[in-house]
Amino acid sequence: MEKAVDEVISRLAEIEDTANRMNEAVEVRKKEISAEMEAKTKDFDDRLAAETKRRLDELQQKLEKEKEEALAGLKEETAQRLENLQRKYDREHEKMSDGLVKEMVRI
C-alpha cells in the first residue's frame, strides 16, 4: 500500500511539474503573441501615418494649386477691369469734367 501511495504522490508530482511547464510555455507564448501584436500595431500605425501624410500632402498641393489658379484669375480680372476703367476715363473724361463744370456753374 505504501508503494501505491508513493506512486500516486510521484505521479501527482509529475503532473504538477508538467502543469508548471505547460503554464511556463503558455506564458512564453503569450509574451511572443503580445510582442507580435505590438509589432503589427506599430507597423500599422506607421503605415497609417505615412498614408495620412501622403494624402495630406496631396490635398495641400491641390489646394495650393487651386488657390494659385484663383489668384491668377482674380489678378487677370482686376487688370481687365482697370484697363476698362482707364479706357472709359480716356474716352469720357473731358465730357465728365465739362458736365461737372456746367453743374457747378448752375449752382
Short mmCIF file of N, CA and C in Angstrom, two decimals:
data_model
loop_
_atom_site.label_atom_id
_atom_site.label_comp_id
_atom_site.label_asym_id
_atom_site.label_seq_id
_atom_site.Cartn_x
_atom_site.Cartn_y
_atom_site.Cartn_z
N MET A 1 0.82 -1.18 0.00
CA MET A 1 0.00 0.00 0.00
C MET A 1 0.87 1.26 0.00
N GLU A 2 1.96 1.18 0.78
CA GLU A 2 2.86 2.34 0.84
C GLU A 2 3.44 2.63 -0.53
N LYS A 3 3.71 1.56 -1.28
CA LYS A 3 4.24 1.73 -2.61
C LYS A 3 3.22 2.42 -3.51
N ALA A 4 1.96 2.07 -3.38
CA ALA A 4 0.90 2.67 -4.18
C ALA A 4 0.76 4.14 -3.84
N VAL A 5 0.85 4.47 -2.56
CA VAL A 5 0.76 5.87 -2.14
C VAL A 5 1.95 6.64 -2.70
N ASP A 6 3.14 6.04 -2.63
CA ASP A 6 4.33 6.69 -3.19
C ASP A 6 4.19 6.90 -4.70
N GLU A 7 3.62 5.90 -5.38
CA GLU A 7 3.41 6.03 -6.82
C GLU A 7 2.41 7.14 -7.13
N VAL A 8 1.34 7.23 -6.34
CA VAL A 8 0.34 8.28 -6.54
C VAL A 8 0.98 9.64 -6.31
N ILE A 9 1.75 9.74 -5.22
CA ILE A 9 2.42 11.01 -4.92
C ILE A 9 3.42 11.35 -6.03
N SER A 10 4.16 10.36 -6.48
CA SER A 10 5.12 10.57 -7.55
C SER A 10 4.41 11.01 -8.83
N ARG A 11 3.30 10.34 -9.10
CA ARG A 11 2.54 10.67 -10.32
C ARG A 11 1.96 12.09 -10.20
N LEU A 12 1.46 12.44 -9.03
CA LEU A 12 0.93 13.79 -8.80
C LEU A 12 2.03 14.84 -8.97
N ALA A 13 3.24 14.51 -8.50
CA ALA A 13 4.37 15.44 -8.65
C ALA A 13 4.71 15.62 -10.12
N GLU A 14 4.67 14.51 -10.88
CA GLU A 14 4.93 14.59 -12.32
C GLU A 14 3.87 15.45 -13.01
N ILE A 15 2.61 15.23 -12.62
CA ILE A 15 1.51 16.01 -13.20
C ILE A 15 1.69 17.48 -12.87
N GLU A 16 2.07 17.78 -11.62
CA GLU A 16 2.29 19.17 -11.22
C GLU A 16 3.44 19.78 -12.01
N ASP A 17 4.54 19.02 -12.17
CA ASP A 17 5.67 19.51 -12.96
C ASP A 17 5.25 19.78 -14.41
N THR A 18 4.50 18.84 -14.97
CA THR A 18 4.02 19.00 -16.34
C THR A 18 3.12 20.23 -16.45
N ALA A 19 2.23 20.40 -15.48
CA ALA A 19 1.34 21.56 -15.48
C ALA A 19 2.14 22.85 -15.37
N ASN A 20 3.17 22.85 -14.52
CA ASN A 20 4.01 24.05 -14.38
C ASN A 20 4.74 24.36 -15.69
N ARG A 21 5.28 23.32 -16.33
CA ARG A 21 5.96 23.52 -17.62
C ARG A 21 4.98 24.04 -18.67
N MET A 22 3.77 23.51 -18.65
CA MET A 22 2.75 23.97 -19.60
C MET A 22 2.41 25.44 -19.33
N ASN A 23 2.26 25.80 -18.05
CA ASN A 23 1.98 27.20 -17.71
C ASN A 23 3.12 28.11 -18.16
N GLU A 24 4.36 27.65 -17.95
CA GLU A 24 5.50 28.45 -18.39
C GLU A 24 5.50 28.60 -19.91
N ALA A 25 5.19 27.51 -20.61
CA ALA A 25 5.13 27.56 -22.08
C ALA A 25 4.02 28.51 -22.53
N VAL A 26 2.90 28.47 -21.84
CA VAL A 26 1.79 29.36 -22.17
C VAL A 26 2.20 30.81 -21.95
N GLU A 27 2.88 31.09 -20.85
CA GLU A 27 3.34 32.46 -20.57
C GLU A 27 4.32 32.94 -21.63
N VAL A 28 5.24 32.06 -22.02
CA VAL A 28 6.20 32.41 -23.07
C VAL A 28 5.46 32.71 -24.37
N ARG A 29 4.50 31.85 -24.71
CA ARG A 29 3.74 32.06 -25.95
C ARG A 29 2.91 33.34 -25.88
N LYS A 30 2.33 33.63 -24.71
CA LYS A 30 1.57 34.87 -24.55
C LYS A 30 2.47 36.08 -24.80
N LYS A 31 3.70 36.02 -24.27
CA LYS A 31 4.63 37.12 -24.48
C LYS A 31 5.00 37.24 -25.96
N GLU A 32 5.20 36.09 -26.62
CA GLU A 32 5.51 36.12 -28.05
C GLU A 32 4.36 36.74 -28.85
N ILE A 33 3.15 36.30 -28.53
CA ILE A 33 1.97 36.83 -29.23
C ILE A 33 1.82 38.33 -28.96
N SER A 34 2.05 38.72 -27.71
CA SER A 34 1.96 40.13 -27.35
C SER A 34 2.99 40.95 -28.13
N ALA A 35 4.21 40.44 -28.22
CA ALA A 35 5.26 41.14 -28.98
C ALA A 35 4.90 41.22 -30.46
N GLU A 36 4.35 40.12 -31.01
CA GLU A 36 3.93 40.13 -32.41
C GLU A 36 2.84 41.17 -32.64
N MET A 37 1.87 41.22 -31.73
CA MET A 37 0.78 42.18 -31.87
C MET A 37 1.29 43.61 -31.75
N GLU A 38 2.22 43.85 -30.84
CA GLU A 38 2.81 45.19 -30.72
C GLU A 38 3.53 45.58 -32.00
N ALA A 39 4.27 44.63 -32.57
CA ALA A 39 4.99 44.91 -33.82
C ALA A 39 4.01 45.18 -34.96
N LYS A 40 2.95 44.37 -35.04
CA LYS A 40 1.95 44.58 -36.08
C LYS A 40 1.23 45.91 -35.89
N THR A 41 0.93 46.24 -34.63
CA THR A 41 0.26 47.51 -34.34
C THR A 41 1.16 48.68 -34.72
N LYS A 42 2.44 48.59 -34.37
CA LYS A 42 3.38 49.66 -34.72
C LYS A 42 3.50 49.78 -36.23
N ASP A 43 3.59 48.65 -36.91
CA ASP A 43 3.69 48.67 -38.37
C ASP A 43 2.44 49.31 -38.98
N PHE A 44 1.27 48.92 -38.47
CA PHE A 44 0.01 49.51 -38.96
C PHE A 44 -0.01 51.01 -38.71
N ASP A 45 0.36 51.42 -37.49
CA ASP A 45 0.38 52.84 -37.16
C ASP A 45 1.34 53.61 -38.06
N ASP A 46 2.51 53.02 -38.31
CA ASP A 46 3.50 53.67 -39.18
C ASP A 46 2.96 53.82 -40.60
N ARG A 47 2.36 52.73 -41.11
CA ARG A 47 1.81 52.79 -42.47
C ARG A 47 0.65 53.78 -42.55
N LEU A 48 -0.18 53.79 -41.51
CA LEU A 48 -1.31 54.73 -41.48
C LEU A 48 -0.81 56.17 -41.44
N ALA A 49 0.20 56.42 -40.62
CA ALA A 49 0.77 57.78 -40.53
C ALA A 49 1.37 58.20 -41.88
N ALA A 50 2.07 57.29 -42.53
CA ALA A 50 2.67 57.60 -43.84
C ALA A 50 1.59 57.87 -44.88
N GLU A 51 0.55 57.05 -44.89
CA GLU A 51 -0.55 57.24 -45.85
C GLU A 51 -1.29 58.54 -45.57
N THR A 52 -1.52 58.83 -44.30
CA THR A 52 -2.19 60.08 -43.93
C THR A 52 -1.36 61.27 -44.37
N LYS A 53 -0.05 61.22 -44.13
CA LYS A 53 0.84 62.31 -44.53
C LYS A 53 0.82 62.48 -46.05
N ARG A 54 0.87 61.36 -46.76
CA ARG A 54 0.85 61.42 -48.23
C ARG A 54 -0.44 62.07 -48.72
N ARG A 55 -1.56 61.66 -48.16
CA ARG A 55 -2.85 62.23 -48.58
C ARG A 55 -2.94 63.71 -48.22
N LEU A 56 -2.46 64.06 -47.04
CA LEU A 56 -2.48 65.47 -46.64
C LEU A 56 -1.59 66.30 -47.56
N ASP A 57 -0.43 65.76 -47.92
CA ASP A 57 0.46 66.47 -48.84
C ASP A 57 -0.21 66.67 -50.20
N GLU A 58 -0.86 65.61 -50.69
CA GLU A 58 -1.57 65.72 -51.97
C GLU A 58 -2.67 66.77 -51.89
N LEU A 59 -3.43 66.73 -50.80
CA LEU A 59 -4.51 67.69 -50.63
C LEU A 59 -3.97 69.11 -50.54
N GLN A 60 -2.88 69.27 -49.80
CA GLN A 60 -2.28 70.60 -49.67
C GLN A 60 -1.80 71.11 -51.03
N GLN A 61 -1.18 70.25 -51.81
CA GLN A 61 -0.73 70.64 -53.15
C GLN A 61 -1.91 71.01 -54.04
N LYS A 62 -2.98 70.22 -53.96
CA LYS A 62 -4.17 70.50 -54.76
C LYS A 62 -4.76 71.85 -54.36
N LEU A 63 -4.89 72.07 -53.06
CA LEU A 63 -5.45 73.34 -52.59
C LEU A 63 -4.56 74.52 -52.95
N GLU A 64 -3.25 74.32 -52.87
CA GLU A 64 -2.31 75.38 -53.25
C GLU A 64 -2.45 75.72 -54.73
N LYS A 65 -2.59 74.68 -55.55
CA LYS A 65 -2.76 74.89 -57.00
C LYS A 65 -4.07 75.63 -57.26
N GLU A 66 -5.15 75.21 -56.60
CA GLU A 66 -6.44 75.88 -56.78
C GLU A 66 -6.36 77.34 -56.33
N LYS A 67 -5.66 77.57 -55.22
CA LYS A 67 -5.50 78.95 -54.73
C LYS A 67 -4.74 79.79 -55.74
N GLU A 68 -3.66 79.25 -56.28
CA GLU A 68 -2.86 79.98 -57.26
C GLU A 68 -3.68 80.27 -58.52
N GLU A 69 -4.47 79.28 -58.95
CA GLU A 69 -5.31 79.49 -60.13
C GLU A 69 -6.36 80.57 -59.87
N ALA A 70 -6.98 80.52 -58.68
CA ALA A 70 -7.99 81.52 -58.33
C ALA A 70 -7.35 82.91 -58.24
N LEU A 71 -6.17 82.98 -57.65
CA LEU A 71 -5.47 84.26 -57.53
C LEU A 71 -5.10 84.80 -58.91
N ALA A 72 -4.63 83.93 -59.77
CA ALA A 72 -4.29 84.36 -61.14
C ALA A 72 -5.54 84.87 -61.85
N GLY A 73 -6.66 84.19 -61.65
CA GLY A 73 -7.92 84.64 -62.25
C GLY A 73 -8.34 86.00 -61.73
N LEU A 74 -8.20 86.20 -60.42
CA LEU A 74 -8.54 87.49 -59.83
C LEU A 74 -7.62 88.60 -60.35
N LYS A 75 -6.34 88.29 -60.47
CA LYS A 75 -5.40 89.29 -60.99
C LYS A 75 -5.76 89.67 -62.43
N GLU A 76 -6.07 88.66 -63.22
CA GLU A 76 -6.43 88.92 -64.61
C GLU A 76 -7.73 89.74 -64.68
N GLU A 77 -8.71 89.36 -63.87
CA GLU A 77 -9.98 90.10 -63.86
C GLU A 77 -9.77 91.54 -63.40
N THR A 78 -8.95 91.73 -62.37
CA THR A 78 -8.67 93.08 -61.87
C THR A 78 -7.96 93.91 -62.93
N ALA A 79 -6.98 93.32 -63.59
CA ALA A 79 -6.26 94.04 -64.65
C ALA A 79 -7.21 94.43 -65.77
N GLN A 80 -8.11 93.52 -66.13
CA GLN A 80 -9.07 93.81 -67.19
C GLN A 80 -10.00 94.94 -66.78
N ARG A 81 -10.48 94.92 -65.54
CA ARG A 81 -11.36 95.99 -65.07
C ARG A 81 -10.63 97.34 -65.03
N LEU A 82 -9.39 97.32 -64.56
CA LEU A 82 -8.61 98.57 -64.55
C LEU A 82 -8.41 99.10 -65.96
N GLU A 83 -8.13 98.20 -66.87
CA GLU A 83 -7.94 98.60 -68.27
C GLU A 83 -9.23 99.19 -68.83
N ASN A 84 -10.36 98.56 -68.53
CA ASN A 84 -11.66 99.08 -69.00
C ASN A 84 -11.94 100.45 -68.39
N LEU A 85 -11.65 100.61 -67.10
CA LEU A 85 -11.86 101.91 -66.46
C LEU A 85 -10.96 102.98 -67.07
N GLN A 86 -9.73 102.61 -67.36
CA GLN A 86 -8.79 103.57 -67.98
C GLN A 86 -9.29 103.98 -69.36
N ARG A 87 -9.76 103.02 -70.14
CA ARG A 87 -10.28 103.34 -71.48
C ARG A 87 -11.50 104.25 -71.38
N LYS A 88 -12.39 103.93 -70.43
CA LYS A 88 -13.58 104.77 -70.24
C LYS A 88 -13.16 106.18 -69.83
N TYR A 89 -12.21 106.26 -68.92
CA TYR A 89 -11.72 107.58 -68.49
C TYR A 89 -11.12 108.32 -69.67
N ASP A 90 -10.27 107.64 -70.45
CA ASP A 90 -9.63 108.28 -71.60
C ASP A 90 -10.68 108.78 -72.60
N ARG A 91 -11.75 108.02 -72.79
CA ARG A 91 -12.80 108.41 -73.75
C ARG A 91 -13.69 109.53 -73.22
N GLU A 92 -14.00 109.46 -71.93
CA GLU A 92 -15.07 110.31 -71.42
C GLU A 92 -14.65 111.35 -70.39
N HIS A 93 -13.37 111.47 -70.09
CA HIS A 93 -13.00 112.39 -69.01
C HIS A 93 -13.33 113.84 -69.34
N GLU A 94 -13.15 114.21 -70.59
CA GLU A 94 -13.48 115.61 -70.95
C GLU A 94 -14.98 115.85 -70.83
N LYS A 95 -15.77 114.92 -71.30
CA LYS A 95 -17.21 115.05 -71.23
C LYS A 95 -17.67 115.12 -69.77
N MET A 96 -17.08 114.28 -68.92
CA MET A 96 -17.45 114.28 -67.50
C MET A 96 -17.04 115.59 -66.83
N SER A 97 -15.84 116.05 -67.12
CA SER A 97 -15.39 117.30 -66.49
C SER A 97 -16.21 118.48 -66.99
N ASP A 98 -16.58 118.48 -68.27
CA ASP A 98 -17.45 119.55 -68.78
C ASP A 98 -18.80 119.51 -68.08
N GLY A 99 -19.35 118.34 -67.88
CA GLY A 99 -20.63 118.19 -67.19
C GLY A 99 -20.54 118.68 -65.76
N LEU A 100 -19.44 118.39 -65.09
CA LEU A 100 -19.26 118.86 -63.71
C LEU A 100 -19.17 120.37 -63.65
N VAL A 101 -18.42 120.95 -64.59
CA VAL A 101 -18.28 122.41 -64.62
C VAL A 101 -19.64 123.05 -64.85
N LYS A 102 -20.43 122.51 -65.79
CA LYS A 102 -21.76 123.06 -66.07
C LYS A 102 -22.65 122.98 -64.83
N GLU A 103 -22.57 121.86 -64.11
CA GLU A 103 -23.37 121.70 -62.89
C GLU A 103 -22.94 122.71 -61.84
N MET A 104 -21.67 122.92 -61.70
CA MET A 104 -21.17 123.87 -60.70
C MET A 104 -21.55 125.30 -61.07
N VAL A 105 -21.55 125.62 -62.35
CA VAL A 105 -21.90 126.97 -62.80
C VAL A 105 -23.38 127.22 -62.54
N ARG A 106 -24.23 126.22 -62.69
CA ARG A 106 -25.67 126.37 -62.46
C ARG A 106 -25.97 126.65 -61.01
N ILE A 107 -25.20 126.15 -60.13
CA ILE A 107 -25.45 126.30 -58.70
C ILE A 107 -25.04 127.64 -58.28
#
